[in-house]
JSON list of C-alpha atoms in Angstrom, two decimals:
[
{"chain": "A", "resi": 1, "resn": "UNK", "atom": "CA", "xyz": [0.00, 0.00, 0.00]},
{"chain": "A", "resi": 2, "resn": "UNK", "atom": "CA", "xyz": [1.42, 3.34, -0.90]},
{"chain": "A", "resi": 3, "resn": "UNK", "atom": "CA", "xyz": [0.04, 4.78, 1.85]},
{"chain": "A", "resi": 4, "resn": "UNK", "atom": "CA", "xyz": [1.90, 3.24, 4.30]},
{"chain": "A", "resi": 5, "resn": "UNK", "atom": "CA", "xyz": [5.50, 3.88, 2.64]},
{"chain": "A", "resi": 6, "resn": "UNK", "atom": "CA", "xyz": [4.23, 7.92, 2.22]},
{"chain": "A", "resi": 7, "resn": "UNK", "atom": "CA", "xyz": [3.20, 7.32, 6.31]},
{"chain": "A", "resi": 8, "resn": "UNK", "atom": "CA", "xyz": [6.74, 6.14, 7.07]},
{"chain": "A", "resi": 9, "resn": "UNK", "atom": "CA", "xyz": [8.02, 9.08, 5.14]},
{"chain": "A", "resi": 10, "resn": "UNK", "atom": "CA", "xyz": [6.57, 11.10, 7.30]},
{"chain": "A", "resi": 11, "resn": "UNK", "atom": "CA", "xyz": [7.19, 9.50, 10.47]},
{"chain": "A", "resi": 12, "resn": "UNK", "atom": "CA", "xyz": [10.63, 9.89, 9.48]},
{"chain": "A", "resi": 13, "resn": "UNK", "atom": "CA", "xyz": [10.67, 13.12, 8.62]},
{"chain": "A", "resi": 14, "resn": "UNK", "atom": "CA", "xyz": [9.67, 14.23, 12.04]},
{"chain": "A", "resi": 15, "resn": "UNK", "atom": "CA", "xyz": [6.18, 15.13, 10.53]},
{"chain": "A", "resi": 16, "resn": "UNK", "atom": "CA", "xyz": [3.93, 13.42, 13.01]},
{"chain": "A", "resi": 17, "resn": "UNK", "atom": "CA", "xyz": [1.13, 15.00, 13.39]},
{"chain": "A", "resi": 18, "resn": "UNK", "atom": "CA", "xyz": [0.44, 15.21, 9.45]},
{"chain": "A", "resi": 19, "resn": "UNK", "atom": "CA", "xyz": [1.23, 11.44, 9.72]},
{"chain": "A", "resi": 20, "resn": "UNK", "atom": "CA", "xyz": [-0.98, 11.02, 12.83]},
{"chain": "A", "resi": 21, "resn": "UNK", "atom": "CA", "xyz": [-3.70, 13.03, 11.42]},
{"chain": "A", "resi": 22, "resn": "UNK", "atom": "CA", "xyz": [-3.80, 10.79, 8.02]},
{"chain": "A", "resi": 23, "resn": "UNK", "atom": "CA", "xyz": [-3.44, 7.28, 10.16]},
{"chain": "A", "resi": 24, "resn": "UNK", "atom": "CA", "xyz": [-6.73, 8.40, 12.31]},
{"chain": "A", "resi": 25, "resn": "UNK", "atom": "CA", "xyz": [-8.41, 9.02, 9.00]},
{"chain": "A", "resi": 26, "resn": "UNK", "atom": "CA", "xyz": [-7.57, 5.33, 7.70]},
{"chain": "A", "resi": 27, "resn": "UNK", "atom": "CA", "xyz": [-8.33, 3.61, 11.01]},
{"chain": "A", "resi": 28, "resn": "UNK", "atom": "CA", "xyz": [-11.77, 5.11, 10.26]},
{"chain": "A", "resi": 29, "resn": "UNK", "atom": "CA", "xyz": [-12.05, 3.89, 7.22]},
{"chain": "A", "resi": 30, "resn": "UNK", "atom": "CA", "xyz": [-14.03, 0.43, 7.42]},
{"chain": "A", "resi": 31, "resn": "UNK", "atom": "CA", "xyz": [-11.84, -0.67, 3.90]},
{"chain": "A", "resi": 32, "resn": "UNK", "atom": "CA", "xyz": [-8.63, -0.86, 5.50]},
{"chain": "A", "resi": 33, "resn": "UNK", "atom": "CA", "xyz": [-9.20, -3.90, 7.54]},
{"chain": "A", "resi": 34, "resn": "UNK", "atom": "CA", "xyz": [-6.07, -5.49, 6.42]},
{"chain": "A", "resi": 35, "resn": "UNK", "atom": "CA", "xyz": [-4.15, -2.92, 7.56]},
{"chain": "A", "resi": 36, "resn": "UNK", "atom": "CA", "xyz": [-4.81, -2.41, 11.09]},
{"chain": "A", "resi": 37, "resn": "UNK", "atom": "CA", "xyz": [-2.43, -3.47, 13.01]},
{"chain": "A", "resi": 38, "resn": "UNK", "atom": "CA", "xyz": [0.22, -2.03, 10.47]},
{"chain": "A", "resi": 39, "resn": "UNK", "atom": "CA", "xyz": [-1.39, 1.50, 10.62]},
{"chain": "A", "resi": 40, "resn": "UNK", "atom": "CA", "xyz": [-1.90, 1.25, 14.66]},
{"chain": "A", "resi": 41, "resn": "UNK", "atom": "CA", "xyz": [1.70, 0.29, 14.42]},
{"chain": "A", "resi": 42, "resn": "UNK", "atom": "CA", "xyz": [2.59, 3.14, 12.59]},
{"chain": "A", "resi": 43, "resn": "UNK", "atom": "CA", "xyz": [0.36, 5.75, 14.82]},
{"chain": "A", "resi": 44, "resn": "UNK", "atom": "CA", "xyz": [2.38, 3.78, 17.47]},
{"chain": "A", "resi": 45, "resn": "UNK", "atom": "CA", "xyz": [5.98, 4.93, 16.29]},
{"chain": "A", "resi": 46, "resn": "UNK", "atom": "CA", "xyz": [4.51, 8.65, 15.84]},
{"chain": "A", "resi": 47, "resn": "UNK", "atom": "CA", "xyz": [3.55, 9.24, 18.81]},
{"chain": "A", "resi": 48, "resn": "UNK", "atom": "CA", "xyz": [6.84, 7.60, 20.35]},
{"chain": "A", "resi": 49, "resn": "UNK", "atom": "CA", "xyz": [8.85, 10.16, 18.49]},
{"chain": "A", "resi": 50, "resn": "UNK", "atom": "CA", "xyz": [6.07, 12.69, 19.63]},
{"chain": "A", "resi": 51, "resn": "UNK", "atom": "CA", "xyz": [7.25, 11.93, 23.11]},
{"chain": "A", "resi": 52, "resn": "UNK", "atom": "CA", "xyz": [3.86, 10.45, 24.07]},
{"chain": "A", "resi": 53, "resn": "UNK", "atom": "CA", "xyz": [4.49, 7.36, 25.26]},
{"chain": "A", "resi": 54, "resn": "UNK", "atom": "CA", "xyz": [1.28, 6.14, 26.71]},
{"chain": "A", "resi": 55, "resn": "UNK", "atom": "CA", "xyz": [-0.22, 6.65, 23.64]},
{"chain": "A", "resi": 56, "resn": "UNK", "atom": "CA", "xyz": [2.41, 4.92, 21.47]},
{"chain": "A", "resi": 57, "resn": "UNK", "atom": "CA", "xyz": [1.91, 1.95, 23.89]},
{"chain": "A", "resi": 58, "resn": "UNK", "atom": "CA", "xyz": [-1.50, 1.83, 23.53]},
{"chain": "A", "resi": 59, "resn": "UNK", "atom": "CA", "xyz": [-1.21, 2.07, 19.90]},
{"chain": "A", "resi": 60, "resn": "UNK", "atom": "CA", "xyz": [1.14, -0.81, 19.99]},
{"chain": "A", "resi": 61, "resn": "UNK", "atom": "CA", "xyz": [-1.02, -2.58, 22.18]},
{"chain": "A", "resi": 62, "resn": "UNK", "atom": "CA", "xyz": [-3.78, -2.60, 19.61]},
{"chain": "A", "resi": 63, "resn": "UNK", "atom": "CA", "xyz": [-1.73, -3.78, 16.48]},
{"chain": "A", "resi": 64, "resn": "UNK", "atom": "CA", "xyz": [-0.74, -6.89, 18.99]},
{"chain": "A", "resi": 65, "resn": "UNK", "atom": "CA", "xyz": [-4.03, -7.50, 19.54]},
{"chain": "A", "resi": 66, "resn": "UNK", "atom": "CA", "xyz": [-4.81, -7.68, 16.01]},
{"chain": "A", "resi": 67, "resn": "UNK", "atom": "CA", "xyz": [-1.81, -9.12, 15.16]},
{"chain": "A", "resi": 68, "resn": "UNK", "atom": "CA", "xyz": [0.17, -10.84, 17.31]},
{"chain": "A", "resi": 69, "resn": "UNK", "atom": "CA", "xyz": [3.20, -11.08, 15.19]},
{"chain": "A", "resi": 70, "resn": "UNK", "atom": "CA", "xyz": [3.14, -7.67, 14.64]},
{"chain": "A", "resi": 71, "resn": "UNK", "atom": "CA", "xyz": [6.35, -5.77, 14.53]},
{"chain": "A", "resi": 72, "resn": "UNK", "atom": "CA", "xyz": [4.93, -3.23, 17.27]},
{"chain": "A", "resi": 73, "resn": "UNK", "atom": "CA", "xyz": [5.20, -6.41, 19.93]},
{"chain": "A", "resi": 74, "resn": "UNK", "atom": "CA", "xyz": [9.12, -5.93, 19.64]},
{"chain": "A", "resi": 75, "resn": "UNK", "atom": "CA", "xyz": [8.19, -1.84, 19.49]},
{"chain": "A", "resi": 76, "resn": "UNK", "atom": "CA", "xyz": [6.27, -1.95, 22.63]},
{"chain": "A", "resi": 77, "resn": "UNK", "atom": "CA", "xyz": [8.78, -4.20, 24.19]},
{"chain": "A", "resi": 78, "resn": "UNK", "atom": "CA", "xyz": [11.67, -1.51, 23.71]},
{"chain": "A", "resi": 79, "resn": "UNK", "atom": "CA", "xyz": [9.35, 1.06, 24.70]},
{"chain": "A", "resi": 80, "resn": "UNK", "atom": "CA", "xyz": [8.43, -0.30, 28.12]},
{"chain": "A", "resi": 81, "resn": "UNK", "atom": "CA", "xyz": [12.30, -1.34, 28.61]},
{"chain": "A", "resi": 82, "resn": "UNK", "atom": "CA", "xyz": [13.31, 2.21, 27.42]},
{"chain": "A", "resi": 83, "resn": "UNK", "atom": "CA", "xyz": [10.80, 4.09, 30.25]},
{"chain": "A", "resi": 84, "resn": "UNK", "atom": "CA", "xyz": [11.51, 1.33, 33.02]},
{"chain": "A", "resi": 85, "resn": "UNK", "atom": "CA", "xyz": [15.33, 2.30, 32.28]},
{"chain": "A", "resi": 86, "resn": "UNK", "atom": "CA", "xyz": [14.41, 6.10, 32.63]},
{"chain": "A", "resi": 87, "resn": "UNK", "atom": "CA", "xyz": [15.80, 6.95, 36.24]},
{"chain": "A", "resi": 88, "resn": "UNK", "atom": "CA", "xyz": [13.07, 10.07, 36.83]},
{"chain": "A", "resi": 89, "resn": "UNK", "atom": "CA", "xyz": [14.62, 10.47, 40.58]},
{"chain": "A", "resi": 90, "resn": "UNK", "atom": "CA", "xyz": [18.33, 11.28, 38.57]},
{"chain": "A", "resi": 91, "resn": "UNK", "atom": "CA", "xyz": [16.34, 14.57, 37.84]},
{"chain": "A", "resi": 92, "resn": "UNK", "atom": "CA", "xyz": [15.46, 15.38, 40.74]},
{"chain": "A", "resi": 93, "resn": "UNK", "atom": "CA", "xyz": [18.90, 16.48, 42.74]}
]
C-alpha cells in the first residue's frame, strides 16, 4: 500500500502530526481492515517520536491484539524497557 511507505516518510521526517492526522483518517475507514495493526503500528511509532508514550503503547497494544506477530510487539517491548530504564529520581537532585 502506498500509503503506508508515504506514512513512514513522514514518520521519518519528524512530521507526526500530518502522519498522525492521516493514520486516524484510515483507522476510520471500514476498507482498511487489512491494515490495522500495520497503521496502529505506525500511529504507534509517531507518537513515540512525539514523546507520548502512553499513547504509542497503547497504539502498539492494539496492532498486537490484532496481530500478534506484529512488529509493534518488539516496538512496545523496547518502549516499556526504554521508560523502566528512565531513572526520573536522577532529575530530581
Amino acid at each position: 500500500m502506498e500509503q503506508i511507505d508515504n506514512l513512514k516518510e513522514l514518520i521519518n521526517q519528524g512530521d507526526v502530526d500530518t502522519a498522525i492526522k492521516q493514520l486516524d483518517q484510515l483507522l476510520q475507514d471500514t476498507s482498511a481492515k487489512e491494515e490495522k495493526d500495520t497503521l496502529y503500528y505506525l500511529r504507534g511509532n509517531a507518537y513515540r517520536k512525539k514523546g507520548d508514550w502512553k499513547q504509542a503503547l497503547d497504539n502498539y497494544q492494539y496492532a498486537i491484539e490484532i496481530n500478534p506477530d506484529s512488529p509493534a510487539a518488539q516496538a512496545r517491548k523496547m518502549a516499556i524497557d526504554i521508560l523502566n530504564f528512565y531513572n526520573k529520581d536522577m532529575f530530581n537532585q
